[in-house]
């Protein structure tokens, strides 16, 4: 993906002054919503409005250090020497990072994560020192991430589906949605974030990177911003890590989320059935990476223009137009 240009930053600045929404700006520039959201969040603050010239300056300043690891930078020489000394003493990266945080030695104010220490050992400028030999396992190459033991998902403040409003359970009103992530195998780096309205059976599809919680939440935000408030009242989710930022939907849009019981995907059966229809267009072993936004939109609208028996053979799009 091409980096944002100064011209695009000027458009963002003017659009924000005109009170345009992030989703509108993204469509105007032909960019993903998540890209625009990160650009604005990174270069503005509570008392600092977004300005194109400032955003460009911050980007150029960050670019000077982007390609260097923390321990490869000259200003962190003392930190590097400390880390190398402890590794040579057979300390683990986790022990080093923990000690730096709890009891930093004199003259060293910086901290570092154990993942950054591992990265320095295996990929740093001085990897020829073969510091990996001091690690407990002593592998010459680090084991790939998906082979390592996965930590349990920690979804803070999750609310059980059993507390979801009865109107949503019984499909008595519009505006209660389900969401899921359609995956395409380990070798695929991109997936589909799917949103499904329980009563009207309307859907929205967005391509996202991996299982990124931020991108998944951005795609949900994009969906919410595209509807009147009366059409988005709740969101039902599973317990996957892509839903870790669910509180953003509550804070930004006042839309609560409800979570299925573990291993009970049938509790959001509407989106699960929709996923089967999506596989007709995007097979599990297919290449979603080559699908453009236009391709995904085409599939989305084909699904929304299918007549449904439970809607008296009207289509979801027709229902939406009638009820809006």
PDB file of C-alpha atoms in Angstrom:
ATOM      1  CA  UNK A   1       0.000   0.000   0.000  1.00  0.00           C
ATOM      2  CA  UNK A   2       1.316   3.419  -1.001  1.00  0.00           C
ATOM      3  CA  UNK A   3       1.968   5.860   1.878  1.00  0.00           C
ATOM      4  CA  UNK A   4      -0.372   8.810   2.268  1.00  0.00           C
ATOM      5  CA  UNK A   5       0.775  11.819   0.257  1.00  0.00           C
ATOM      6  CA  UNK A   6       0.858  15.462   1.333  1.00  0.00           C
ATOM      7  CA  UNK A   7      -1.933  16.190  -1.166  1.00  0.00           C
ATOM      8  CA  UNK A   8      -4.118  13.558   0.505  1.00  0.00           C
ATOM      9  CA  UNK A   9      -3.291  15.025   3.916  1.00  0.00           C
ATOM     10  CA  UNK A  10      -4.513  18.409   2.689  1.00  0.00           C
ATOM     11  CA  UNK A  11      -7.803  16.797   1.620  1.00  0.00           C
ATOM     12  CA  UNK A  12      -8.107  15.142   5.037  1.00  0.00           C
ATOM     13  CA  UNK A  13      -7.520  18.480   6.806  1.00  0.00           C
ATOM     14  CA  UNK A  14     -10.145  20.312   4.732  1.00  0.00           C
ATOM     15  CA  UNK A  15     -12.651  17.454   5.065  1.00  0.00           C
ATOM     16  CA  UNK A  16     -12.304  17.383   8.853  1.00  0.00           C
ATOM     17  CA  UNK A  17     -12.897  21.128   8.991  1.00  0.00           C
ATOM     18  CA  UNK A  18     -16.085  20.522   6.995  1.00  0.00           C
ATOM     19  CA  UNK A  19     -17.114  17.915   9.605  1.00  0.00           C
ATOM     20  CA  UNK A  20     -16.871  15.034   7.154  1.00  0.00           C
ATOM     21  CA  UNK A  21     -16.787  11.544   8.692  1.00  0.00           C
ATOM     22  CA  UNK A  22     -13.707   9.345   8.435  1.00  0.00           C
ATOM     23  CA  UNK A  23     -15.619   6.822   6.299  1.00  0.00           C
ATOM     24  CA  UNK A  24     -16.525   9.576   3.821  1.00  0.00           C
ATOM     25  CA  UNK A  25     -12.898  10.715   3.630  1.00  0.00           C
ATOM     26  CA  UNK A  26     -11.757   7.123   3.050  1.00  0.00           C
ATOM     27  CA  UNK A  27     -14.174   6.718   0.148  1.00  0.00           C
ATOM     28  CA  UNK A  28     -13.145  10.102  -1.268  1.00  0.00           C
ATOM     29  CA  UNK A  29      -9.473   9.101  -1.301  1.00  0.00           C
ATOM     30  CA  UNK A  30     -10.030   5.451  -2.223  1.00  0.00           C
ATOM     31  CA  UNK A  31      -8.385   4.368   1.032  1.00  0.00           C
ATOM     32  CA  UNK A  32      -9.334   1.837   3.699  1.00  0.00           C
ATOM     33  CA  UNK A  33     -11.171   3.330   6.667  1.00  0.00           C
ATOM     34  CA  UNK A  34      -8.491   1.979   9.032  1.00  0.00           C
ATOM     35  CA  UNK A  35      -5.744   3.869   7.148  1.00  0.00           C
ATOM     36  CA  UNK A  36      -7.558   7.192   7.486  1.00  0.00           C
ATOM     37  CA  UNK A  37      -8.406   6.557  11.132  1.00  0.00           C
ATOM     38  CA  UNK A  38      -4.778   5.773  12.028  1.00  0.00           C
ATOM     39  CA  UNK A  39      -3.526   8.812  10.076  1.00  0.00           C
ATOM     40  CA  UNK A  40      -5.837  11.177  11.968  1.00  0.00           C
ATOM     41  CA  UNK A  41      -5.303   9.576  15.369  1.00  0.00           C
ATOM     42  CA  UNK A  42      -1.521   9.536  14.979  1.00  0.00           C
ATOM     43  CA  UNK A  43      -1.245  13.181  13.960  1.00  0.00           C
ATOM     44  CA  UNK A  44      -3.795  14.955  16.153  1.00  0.00           C
ATOM     45  CA  UNK A  45      -4.801  15.186  19.774  1.00  0.00           C
ATOM     46  CA  UNK A  46      -7.326  16.589  22.208  1.00  0.00           C
ATOM     47  CA  UNK A  47      -5.934  20.112  21.850  1.00  0.00           C
ATOM     48  CA  UNK A  48      -4.163  19.634  18.519  1.00  0.00           C
ATOM     49  CA  UNK A  49      -6.397  19.587  15.420  1.00  0.00           C
ATOM     50  CA  UNK A  50      -5.237  17.663  12.376  1.00  0.00           C
ATOM     51  CA  UNK A  51      -3.089  19.802  10.063  1.00  0.00           C
ATOM     52  CA  UNK A  52      -1.569  18.487   6.849  1.00  0.00           C
ATOM     53  CA  UNK A  53       1.751  20.290   7.278  1.00  0.00           C
ATOM     54  CA  UNK A  54       2.177  18.963  10.821  1.00  0.00           C
ATOM     55  CA  UNK A  55       1.210  15.418   9.796  1.00  0.00           C
ATOM     56  CA  UNK A  56       3.799  15.509   6.999  1.00  0.00           C
ATOM     57  CA  UNK A  57       6.479  16.732   9.399  1.00  0.00           C
ATOM     58  CA  UNK A  58       5.673  14.016  11.966  1.00  0.00           C
ATOM     59  CA  UNK A  59       5.769  11.361   9.229  1.00  0.00           C
ATOM     60  CA  UNK A  60       9.182  12.483   7.952  1.00  0.00           C
ATOM     61  CA  UNK A  61      10.579  12.593  11.485  1.00  0.00           C
ATOM     62  CA  UNK A  62       9.292   9.090  12.276  1.00  0.00           C
ATOM     63  CA  UNK A  63      10.682   7.772   8.983  1.00  0.00           C
ATOM     64  CA  UNK A  64      14.248   8.530  10.085  1.00  0.00           C
ATOM     65  CA  UNK A  65      14.082   5.860  12.763  1.00  0.00           C
ATOM     66  CA  UNK A  66      11.499   3.477  11.323  1.00  0.00           C
ATOM     67  CA  UNK A  67      13.920   0.961   9.853  1.00  0.00           C
ATOM     68  CA  UNK A  68      16.232   0.655  12.860  1.00  0.00           C
ATOM     69  CA  UNK A  69      15.719  -1.685  15.780  1.00  0.00           C
ATOM     70  CA  UNK A  70      15.882  -0.100  19.203  1.00  0.00           C
ATOM     71  CA  UNK A  71      19.112  -1.865  20.157  1.00  0.00           C
ATOM     72  CA  UNK A  72      20.730  -0.955  16.835  1.00  0.00           C
ATOM     73  CA  UNK A  73      20.385   2.785  17.481  1.00  0.00           C
ATOM     74  CA  UNK A  74      23.480   4.600  18.727  1.00  0.00           C
ATOM     75  CA  UNK A  75      21.527   6.517  21.370  1.00  0.00           C
ATOM     76  CA  UNK A  76      20.639   3.172  23.015  1.00  0.00           C
ATOM     77  CA  UNK A  77      24.224   1.878  23.147  1.00  0.00           C
ATOM     78  CA  UNK A  78      24.214   1.471  26.953  1.00  0.00           C
ATOM     79  CA  UNK A  79      20.950  -0.426  26.793  1.00  0.00           C
ATOM     80  CA  UNK A  80      22.397  -2.719  24.124  1.00  0.00           C
ATOM     81  CA  UNK A  81      25.505  -3.410  26.210  1.00  0.00           C
ATOM     82  CA  UNK A  82      23.345  -4.215  29.238  1.00  0.00           C
ATOM     83  CA  UNK A  83      21.151  -6.596  27.247  1.00  0.00           C
ATOM     84  CA  UNK A  84      24.104  -8.382  25.651  1.00  0.00           C
ATOM     85  CA  UNK A  85      25.800  -8.763  29.038  1.00  0.00           C
ATOM     86  CA  UNK A  86      22.727 -10.336  30.589  1.00  0.00           C
ATOM     87  CA  UNK A  87      22.155 -12.647  27.633  1.00  0.00           C
ATOM     88  CA  UNK A  88      25.768 -13.778  27.903  1.00  0.00           C
ATOM     89  CA  UNK A  89      24.990 -14.548  31.548  1.00  0.00           C
ATOM     90  CA  UNK A  90      22.221 -16.858  30.332  1.00  0.00           C
ATOM     91  CA  UNK A  91      19.369 -14.570  31.312  1.00  0.00           C
ATOM     92  CA  UNK A  92      16.238 -15.000  29.192  1.00  0.00           C
ATOM     93  CA  UNK A  93      14.861 -12.003  27.223  1.00  0.00           C
ATOM     94  CA  UNK A  94      11.795 -12.042  29.467  1.00  0.00           C
ATOM     95  CA  UNK A  95      13.960 -11.830  32.596  1.00  0.00           C
ATOM     96  CA  UNK A  96      15.978  -8.959  31.110  1.00  0.00           C
ATOM     97  CA  UNK A  97      12.882  -7.002  30.105  1.00  0.00           C
ATOM     98  CA  UNK A  98      11.319  -7.596  33.527  1.00  0.00           C
ATOM     99  CA  UNK A  99      14.408  -6.442  35.435  1.00  0.00           C
ATOM    100  CA  UNK A 100      14.723  -3.305  33.294  1.00  0.00           C
ATOM    101  CA  UNK A 101      11.140  -2.411  34.117  1.00  0.00           C
ATOM    102  CA  UNK A 102      11.256  -3.142  37.857  1.00  0.00           C
ATOM    103  CA  UNK A 103      14.871  -2.262  38.767  1.00  0.00           C
ATOM    104  CA  UNK A 104      16.577  -0.286  35.981  1.00  0.00           C
ATOM    105  CA  UNK A 105      20.378   0.002  36.437  1.00  0.00           C
ATOM    106  CA  UNK A 106      22.012   3.425  36.907  1.00  0.00           C
ATOM    107  CA  UNK A 107      22.344   5.395  33.691  1.00  0.00           C
ATOM    108  CA  UNK A 108      19.712   3.449  31.743  1.00  0.00           C
ATOM    109  CA  UNK A 109      16.251   4.991  31.531  1.00  0.00           C
ATOM    110  CA  UNK A 110      14.911   3.003  28.578  1.00  0.00           C
ATOM    111  CA  UNK A 111      12.897  -0.205  28.736  1.00  0.00           C
ATOM    112  CA  UNK A 112      12.470  -2.823  26.042  1.00  0.00           C
ATOM    113  CA  UNK A 113      10.076  -5.704  25.436  1.00  0.00           C
ATOM    114  CA  UNK A 114      11.309  -9.275  25.393  1.00  0.00           C
ATOM    115  CA  UNK A 115      10.005  -9.636  21.817  1.00  0.00           C
ATOM    116  CA  UNK A 116      12.323  -6.793  20.750  1.00  0.00           C
ATOM    117  CA  UNK A 117      15.244  -8.558  22.451  1.00  0.00           C
ATOM    118  CA  UNK A 118      14.454 -11.784  20.584  1.00  0.00           C
ATOM    119  CA  UNK A 119      14.259  -9.781  17.335  1.00  0.00           C
ATOM    120  CA  UNK A 120      17.664  -8.228  18.028  1.00  0.00           C
ATOM    121  CA  UNK A 121      19.217 -11.627  18.777  1.00  0.00           C
ATOM    122  CA  UNK A 122      18.005 -13.187  15.538  1.00  0.00           C
ATOM    123  CA  UNK A 123      17.752 -10.225  13.156  1.00  0.00           C
ATOM    124  CA  UNK A 124      19.798  -7.346  14.613  1.00  0.00           C
ATOM    125  CA  UNK A 125      22.830  -5.714  13.043  1.00  0.00           C
ATOM    126  CA  UNK A 126      25.138  -7.778  15.264  1.00  0.00           C
ATOM    127  CA  UNK A 127      23.444 -11.152  14.989  1.00  0.00           C
ATOM    128  CA  UNK A 128      26.863 -12.546  14.037  1.00  0.00           C
ATOM    129  CA  UNK A 129      27.613 -12.594  17.768  1.00  0.00           C
ATOM    130  CA  UNK A 130      25.346 -15.678  17.943  1.00  0.00           C
ATOM    131  CA  UNK A 131      23.741 -14.652  21.213  1.00  0.00           C
ATOM    132  CA  UNK A 132      21.062 -17.279  20.589  1.00  0.00           C
ATOM    133  CA  UNK A 133      23.511 -19.871  21.939  1.00  0.00           C
ATOM    134  CA  UNK A 134      22.841 -18.498  25.444  1.00  0.00           C
ATOM    135  CA  UNK A 135      19.110 -19.040  25.197  1.00  0.00           C
ATOM    136  CA  UNK A 136      17.548 -22.040  26.926  1.00  0.00           C
ATOM    137  CA  UNK A 137      16.634 -23.753  23.655  1.00  0.00           C
ATOM    138  CA  UNK A 138      19.533 -22.373  21.632  1.00  0.00           C
ATOM    139  CA  UNK A 139      17.907 -22.567  18.204  1.00  0.00           C
ATOM    140  CA  UNK A 140      19.776 -20.952  15.342  1.00  0.00           C
ATOM    141  CA  UNK A 141      16.481 -19.686  13.952  1.00  0.00           C
ATOM    142  CA  UNK A 142      13.511 -18.624  15.995  1.00  0.00           C
ATOM    143  CA  UNK A 143      10.464 -20.840  15.865  1.00  0.00           C
ATOM    144  CA  UNK A 144       7.651 -19.381  13.777  1.00  0.00           C
ATOM    145  CA  UNK A 145       4.927 -17.671  15.729  1.00  0.00           C
ATOM    146  CA  UNK A 146       2.112 -20.073  14.876  1.00  0.00           C
ATOM    147  CA  UNK A 147       4.128 -22.979  16.292  1.00  0.00           C
ATOM    148  CA  UNK A 148       4.416 -21.329  19.695  1.00  0.00           C
ATOM    149  CA  UNK A 149       1.846 -21.854  22.390  1.00  0.00           C
ATOM    150  CA  UNK A 150      -1.006 -19.421  22.013  1.00  0.00           C
ATOM    151  CA  UNK A 151      -2.155 -17.381  24.952  1.00  0.00           C
ATOM    152  CA  UNK A 152      -5.830 -17.280  25.776  1.00  0.00           C
ATOM    153  CA  UNK A 153      -7.833 -14.376  24.465  1.00  0.00           C
ATOM    154  CA  UNK A 154      -8.490 -11.700  27.049  1.00  0.00           C
ATOM    155  CA  UNK A 155     -11.671  -9.886  26.153  1.00  0.00           C
ATOM    156  CA  UNK A 156     -12.196  -7.249  28.813  1.00  0.00           C
ATOM    157  CA  UNK A 157     -15.682  -6.380  30.030  1.00  0.00           C
ATOM    158  CA  UNK A 158     -17.389  -8.894  27.753  1.00  0.00           C
ATOM    159  CA  UNK A 159     -21.169  -9.109  28.229  1.00  0.00           C
ATOM    160  CA  UNK A 160     -22.866 -12.494  27.839  1.00  0.00           C
ATOM    161  CA  UNK A 161     -25.351 -13.085  25.031  1.00  0.00           C
ATOM    162  CA  UNK A 162     -27.807 -14.124  27.728  1.00  0.00           C
ATOM    163  CA  UNK A 163     -28.084 -10.434  28.671  1.00  0.00           C
ATOM    164  CA  UNK A 164     -28.933  -9.371  25.130  1.00  0.00           C
ATOM    165  CA  UNK A 165     -32.317  -7.589  24.795  1.00  0.00           C
ATOM    166  CA  UNK A 166     -35.290  -9.849  24.103  1.00  0.00           C
ATOM    167  CA  UNK A 167     -36.089  -7.760  21.034  1.00  0.00           C
ATOM    168  CA  UNK A 168     -32.796  -8.951  19.544  1.00  0.00           C
ATOM    169  CA  UNK A 169     -33.306 -12.592  20.573  1.00  0.00           C
ATOM    170  CA  UNK A 170     -36.771 -12.786  19.044  1.00  0.00           C
ATOM    171  CA  UNK A 171     -36.027 -10.533  16.057  1.00  0.00           C
ATOM    172  CA  UNK A 172     -38.748  -8.119  17.117  1.00  0.00           C
ATOM    173  CA  UNK A 173     -36.946  -4.995  15.874  1.00  0.00           C
ATOM    174  CA  UNK A 174     -34.327  -3.960  13.354  1.00  0.00           C
ATOM    175  CA  UNK A 175     -30.823  -2.912  14.315  1.00  0.00           C
ATOM    176  CA  UNK A 176     -29.378  -5.965  16.051  1.00  0.00           C
ATOM    177  CA  UNK A 177     -26.320  -7.278  14.233  1.00  0.00           C
ATOM    178  CA  UNK A 178     -24.004 -10.288  14.317  1.00  0.00           C
ATOM    179  CA  UNK A 179     -20.375 -10.226  13.208  1.00  0.00           C
ATOM    180  CA  UNK A 180     -17.840 -12.884  12.310  1.00  0.00           C
ATOM    181  CA  UNK A 181     -14.478 -13.318  10.602  1.00  0.00           C
ATOM    182  CA  UNK A 182     -14.351 -15.534   7.503  1.00  0.00           C
ATOM    183  CA  UNK A 183     -10.867 -17.002   7.253  1.00  0.00           C
ATOM    184  CA  UNK A 184      -9.020 -18.334   4.227  1.00  0.00           C
ATOM    185  CA  UNK A 185      -6.316 -20.615   5.578  1.00  0.00           C
ATOM    186  CA  UNK A 186      -2.950 -20.182   7.254  1.00  0.00           C
ATOM    187  CA  UNK A 187      -1.158 -18.997   4.117  1.00  0.00           C
ATOM    188  CA  UNK A 188      -3.687 -16.231   3.500  1.00  0.00           C
ATOM    189  CA  UNK A 189      -2.841 -12.909   5.137  1.00  0.00           C
ATOM    190  CA  UNK A 190      -6.261 -11.362   4.557  1.00  0.00           C
ATOM    191  CA  UNK A 191      -9.752 -12.328   5.690  1.00  0.00           C
ATOM    192  CA  UNK A 192     -13.314 -11.031   5.484  1.00  0.00           C
ATOM    193  CA  UNK A 193     -15.068  -9.237   8.317  1.00  0.00           C
ATOM    194  CA  UNK A 194     -18.788  -9.989   7.980  1.00  0.00           C
ATOM    195  CA  UNK A 195     -21.668  -8.040   9.558  1.00  0.00           C
ATOM    196  CA  UNK A 196     -25.269  -9.350   9.421  1.00  0.00           C
ATOM    197  CA  UNK A 197     -28.502  -7.666  10.577  1.00  0.00           C
ATOM    198  CA  UNK A 198     -30.661 -10.314  12.263  1.00  0.00           C
ATOM    199  CA  UNK A 199     -34.184  -9.206  11.267  1.00  0.00           C
ATOM    200  CA  UNK A 200     -33.667  -7.588   7.860  1.00  0.00           C
ATOM    201  CA  UNK A 201     -30.865 -10.040   6.871  1.00  0.00           C
ATOM    202  CA  UNK A 202     -28.785  -7.211   5.424  1.00  0.00           C
ATOM    203  CA  UNK A 203     -25.009  -7.750   5.287  1.00  0.00           C
ATOM    204  CA  UNK A 204     -21.803  -5.779   5.008  1.00  0.00           C
ATOM    205  CA  UNK A 205     -18.422  -7.248   3.968  1.00  0.00           C
ATOM    206  CA  UNK A 206     -14.948  -5.781   4.457  1.00  0.00           C
ATOM    207  CA  UNK A 207     -11.505  -7.199   3.725  1.00  0.00           C
ATOM    208  CA  UNK A 208      -9.193  -7.029   6.754  1.00  0.00           C
ATOM    209  CA  UNK A 209      -5.563  -7.909   7.459  1.00  0.00           C
ATOM    210  CA  UNK A 210      -5.196 -11.207   9.324  1.00  0.00           C
ATOM    211  CA  UNK A 211      -7.070 -11.223  12.628  1.00  0.00           C
ATOM    212  CA  UNK A 212      -6.219  -7.648  13.517  1.00  0.00           C
ATOM    213  CA  UNK A 213      -8.559  -6.385  16.248  1.00  0.00           C
ATOM    214  CA  UNK A 214      -7.998  -2.806  15.122  1.00  0.00           C
ATOM    215  CA  UNK A 215      -8.909  -3.458  11.489  1.00  0.00           C
ATOM    216  CA  UNK A 216     -11.894  -5.582  12.491  1.00  0.00           C
ATOM    217  CA  UNK A 217     -13.195  -2.785  14.718  1.00  0.00           C
ATOM    218  CA  UNK A 218     -12.558  -0.228  11.989  1.00  0.00           C
ATOM    219  CA  UNK A 219     -14.659  -2.281   9.567  1.00  0.00           C
ATOM    220  CA  UNK A 220     -17.476  -2.444  12.136  1.00  0.00           C
ATOM    221  CA  UNK A 221     -17.220   1.329  12.605  1.00  0.00           C
ATOM    222  CA  UNK A 222     -17.418   1.750   8.838  1.00  0.00           C
ATOM    223  CA  UNK A 223     -20.631  -0.293   8.826  1.00  0.00           C
ATOM    224  CA  UNK A 224     -22.200   1.658  11.700  1.00  0.00           C
ATOM    225  CA  UNK A 225     -21.415   5.011  10.108  1.00  0.00           C
ATOM    226  CA  UNK A 226     -23.192   3.898   6.936  1.00  0.00           C
ATOM    227  CA  UNK A 227     -26.589   3.486   8.643  1.00  0.00           C
ATOM    228  CA  UNK A 228     -29.097   5.627  10.531  1.00  0.00           C
ATOM    229  CA  UNK A 229     -28.717   5.248  14.299  1.00  0.00           C
ATOM    230  CA  UNK A 230     -31.987   3.286  14.534  1.00  0.00           C
ATOM    231  CA  UNK A 231     -30.479   0.548  12.397  1.00  0.00           C
ATOM    232  CA  UNK A 232     -27.557  -0.288  14.702  1.00  0.00           C
ATOM    233  CA  UNK A 233     -28.548  -1.067  18.311  1.00  0.00           C
ATOM    234  CA  UNK A 234     -26.315  -3.999  19.258  1.00  0.00           C
ATOM    235  CA  UNK A 235     -23.554  -6.285  17.974  1.00  0.00           C
ATOM    236  CA  UNK A 236     -23.240 -10.010  18.748  1.00  0.00           C
ATOM    237  CA  UNK A 237     -19.745 -11.508  18.575  1.00  0.00           C
ATOM    238  CA  UNK A 238     -17.768 -14.656  19.291  1.00  0.00           C
ATOM    239  CA  UNK A 239     -14.742 -14.844  21.576  1.00  0.00           C
ATOM    240  CA  UNK A 240     -12.017 -14.463  18.928  1.00  0.00           C
ATOM    241  CA  UNK A 241      -9.100 -12.100  19.468  1.00  0.00           C
ATOM    242  CA  UNK A 242     -10.289  -9.942  16.564  1.00  0.00           C
ATOM    243  CA  UNK A 243     -13.000  -8.676  18.933  1.00  0.00           C
ATOM    244  CA  UNK A 244     -10.569  -7.435  21.594  1.00  0.00           C
ATOM    245  CA  UNK A 245     -11.401  -3.775  20.882  1.00  0.00           C
ATOM    246  CA  UNK A 246     -15.170  -4.187  21.197  1.00  0.00           C
ATOM    247  CA  UNK A 247     -15.348  -1.377  23.775  1.00  0.00           C
ATOM    248  CA  UNK A 248     -14.514   1.138  21.033  1.00  0.00           C
ATOM    249  CA  UNK A 249     -17.878   0.452  19.427  1.00  0.00           C
ATOM    250  CA  UNK A 250     -19.591   1.193  22.728  1.00  0.00           C
ATOM    251  CA  UNK A 251     -17.555   4.322  23.432  1.00  0.00           C
ATOM    252  CA  UNK A 252     -17.734   5.795  19.919  1.00  0.00           C
ATOM    253  CA  UNK A 253     -21.260   4.831  18.862  1.00  0.00           C
ATOM    254  CA  UNK A 254     -23.074   3.765  22.048  1.00  0.00           C
ATOM    255  CA  UNK A 255     -23.567   0.301  20.514  1.00  0.00           C
ATOM    256  CA  UNK A 256     -23.164  -2.514  23.093  1.00  0.00           C
ATOM    257  CA  UNK A 257     -21.657  -5.901  22.221  1.00  0.00           C
ATOM    258  CA  UNK A 258     -22.840  -9.301  23.422  1.00  0.00           C
ATOM    259  CA  UNK A 259     -20.659 -12.416  23.344  1.00  0.00           C
ATOM    260  CA  UNK A 260     -21.627 -15.994  22.559  1.00  0.00           C
ATOM    261  CA  UNK A 261     -20.795 -18.747  24.999  1.00  0.00           C
ATOM    262  CA  UNK A 262     -17.472 -20.478  24.188  1.00  0.00           C
ATOM    263  CA  UNK A 263     -17.786 -22.983  21.308  1.00  0.00           C
ATOM    264  CA  UNK A 264     -21.415 -21.993  20.689  1.00  0.00           C
ATOM    265  CA  UNK A 265     -21.249 -20.389  17.244  1.00  0.00           C
ATOM    266  CA  UNK A 266     -24.861 -21.473  16.653  1.00  0.00           C
ATOM    267  CA  UNK A 267     -25.885 -18.610  18.982  1.00  0.00           C
ATOM    268  CA  UNK A 268     -25.167 -16.258  16.075  1.00  0.00           C
ATOM    269  CA  UNK A 269     -26.590 -18.571  13.471  1.00  0.00           C
ATOM    270  CA  UNK A 270     -27.587 -15.838  11.035  1.00  0.00           C
ATOM    271  CA  UNK A 271     -24.045 -14.768  10.219  1.00  0.00           C
ATOM    272  CA  UNK A 272     -22.878 -18.403  10.292  1.00  0.00           C
ATOM    273  CA  UNK A 273     -25.404 -19.280   7.556  1.00  0.00           C
ATOM    274  CA  UNK A 274     -24.385 -16.180   5.622  1.00  0.00           C
ATOM    275  CA  UNK A 275     -20.763 -17.336   5.728  1.00  0.00           C
ATOM    276  CA  UNK A 276     -21.781 -20.474   3.818  1.00  0.00           C
ATOM    277  CA  UNK A 277     -23.264 -18.311   1.070  1.00  0.00           C
ATOM    278  CA  UNK A 278     -20.102 -16.212   0.961  1.00  0.00           C
ATOM    279  CA  UNK A 279     -18.048 -19.365   0.338  1.00  0.00           C
ATOM    280  CA  UNK A 280     -19.918 -19.722  -2.960  1.00  0.00           C
ATOM    281  CA  UNK A 281     -18.060 -16.629  -4.168  1.00  0.00           C
ATOM    282  CA  UNK A 282     -14.911 -16.821  -2.059  1.00  0.00           C
ATOM    283  CA  UNK A 283     -13.951 -20.502  -1.496  1.00  0.00           C
ATOM    284  CA  UNK A 284     -11.920 -21.333   1.581  1.00  0.00           C
ATOM    285  CA  UNK A 285      -8.926 -22.302  -0.533  1.00  0.00           C
ATOM    286  CA  UNK A 286      -9.347 -19.298  -2.827  1.00  0.00           C
ATOM    287  CA  UNK A 287      -7.129 -16.227  -2.941  1.00  0.00           C
ATOM    288  CA  UNK A 288      -8.959 -13.383  -1.190  1.00  0.00           C
ATOM    289  CA  UNK A 289      -5.847 -11.191  -1.507  1.00  0.00           C
ATOM    290  CA  UNK A 290      -6.592 -10.613  -5.198  1.00  0.00           C
ATOM    291  CA  UNK A 291     -10.185  -9.564  -4.540  1.00  0.00           C
ATOM    292  CA  UNK A 292     -10.639  -5.812  -4.933  1.00  0.00           C
ATOM    293  CA  UNK A 293     -13.045  -3.662  -2.927  1.00  0.00           C
ATOM    294  CA  UNK A 294     -15.268  -3.612  -6.008  1.00  0.00           C
ATOM    295  CA  UNK A 295     -15.279  -7.444  -6.121  1.00  0.00           C
ATOM    296  CA  UNK A 296     -16.274  -7.635  -2.456  1.00  0.00           C
ATOM    297  CA  UNK A 297     -18.969  -4.986  -2.881  1.00  0.00           C
ATOM    298  CA  UNK A 298     -20.376  -6.915  -5.833  1.00  0.00           C
ATOM    299  CA  UNK A 299     -20.688 -10.084  -3.718  1.00  0.00           C
ATOM    300  CA  UNK A 300     -22.182  -8.103  -0.834  1.00  0.00           C
ATOM    301  CA  UNK A 301     -24.912  -6.660  -3.057  1.00  0.00           C
ATOM    302  CA  UNK A 302     -25.641  -9.993  -4.703  1.00  0.00           C
ATOM    303  CA  UNK A 303     -26.357 -11.358  -1.252  1.00  0.00           C
ATOM    304  CA  UNK A 304     -28.422  -8.312  -0.318  1.00  0.00           C
ATOM    305  CA  UNK A 305     -30.477  -8.628  -3.503  1.00  0.00           C
ATOM    306  CA  UNK A 306     -31.436 -12.277  -2.981  1.00  0.00           C
ATOM    307  CA  UNK A 307     -35.123 -12.717  -2.045  1.00  0.00           C
ATOM    308  CA  UNK A 308     -35.548 -14.487   1.305  1.00  0.00           C
ATOM    309  CA  UNK A 309     -38.420 -16.739   2.332  1.00  0.00           C
ATOM    310  CA  UNK A 310     -38.475 -15.330   5.871  1.00  0.00           C
ATOM    311  CA  UNK A 311     -38.888 -11.845   4.352  1.00  0.00           C
ATOM    312  CA  UNK A 312     -41.879 -12.943   2.252  1.00  0.00           C
ATOM    313  CA  UNK A 313     -39.472 -13.169  -0.668  1.00  0.00           C
ATOM    314  CA  UNK A 314     -38.404  -9.568  -0.456  1.00  0.00           C
ATOM    315  CA  UNK A 315     -34.677  -8.824  -0.551  1.00  0.00           C
ATOM    316  CA  UNK A 316     -32.698  -7.364   2.392  1.00  0.00           C
ATOM    317  CA  UNK A 317     -32.057  -4.201   0.351  1.00  0.00           C
ATOM    318  CA  UNK A 318     -35.798  -3.790  -0.271  1.00  0.00           C
ATOM    319  CA  UNK A 319     -36.502  -4.191   3.429  1.00  0.00           C
ATOM    320  CA  UNK A 320     -33.922  -1.541   4.284  1.00  0.00           C
ATOM    321  CA  UNK A 321     -35.355   0.947   1.784  1.00  0.00           C
ATOM    322  CA  UNK A 322     -38.899   0.384   3.084  1.00  0.00           C
ATOM    323  CA  UNK A 323     -37.913   0.769   6.748  1.00  0.00           C
ATOM    324  CA  UNK A 324     -35.538   3.731   6.374  1.00  0.00           C
TER     325      UNK A 324
END
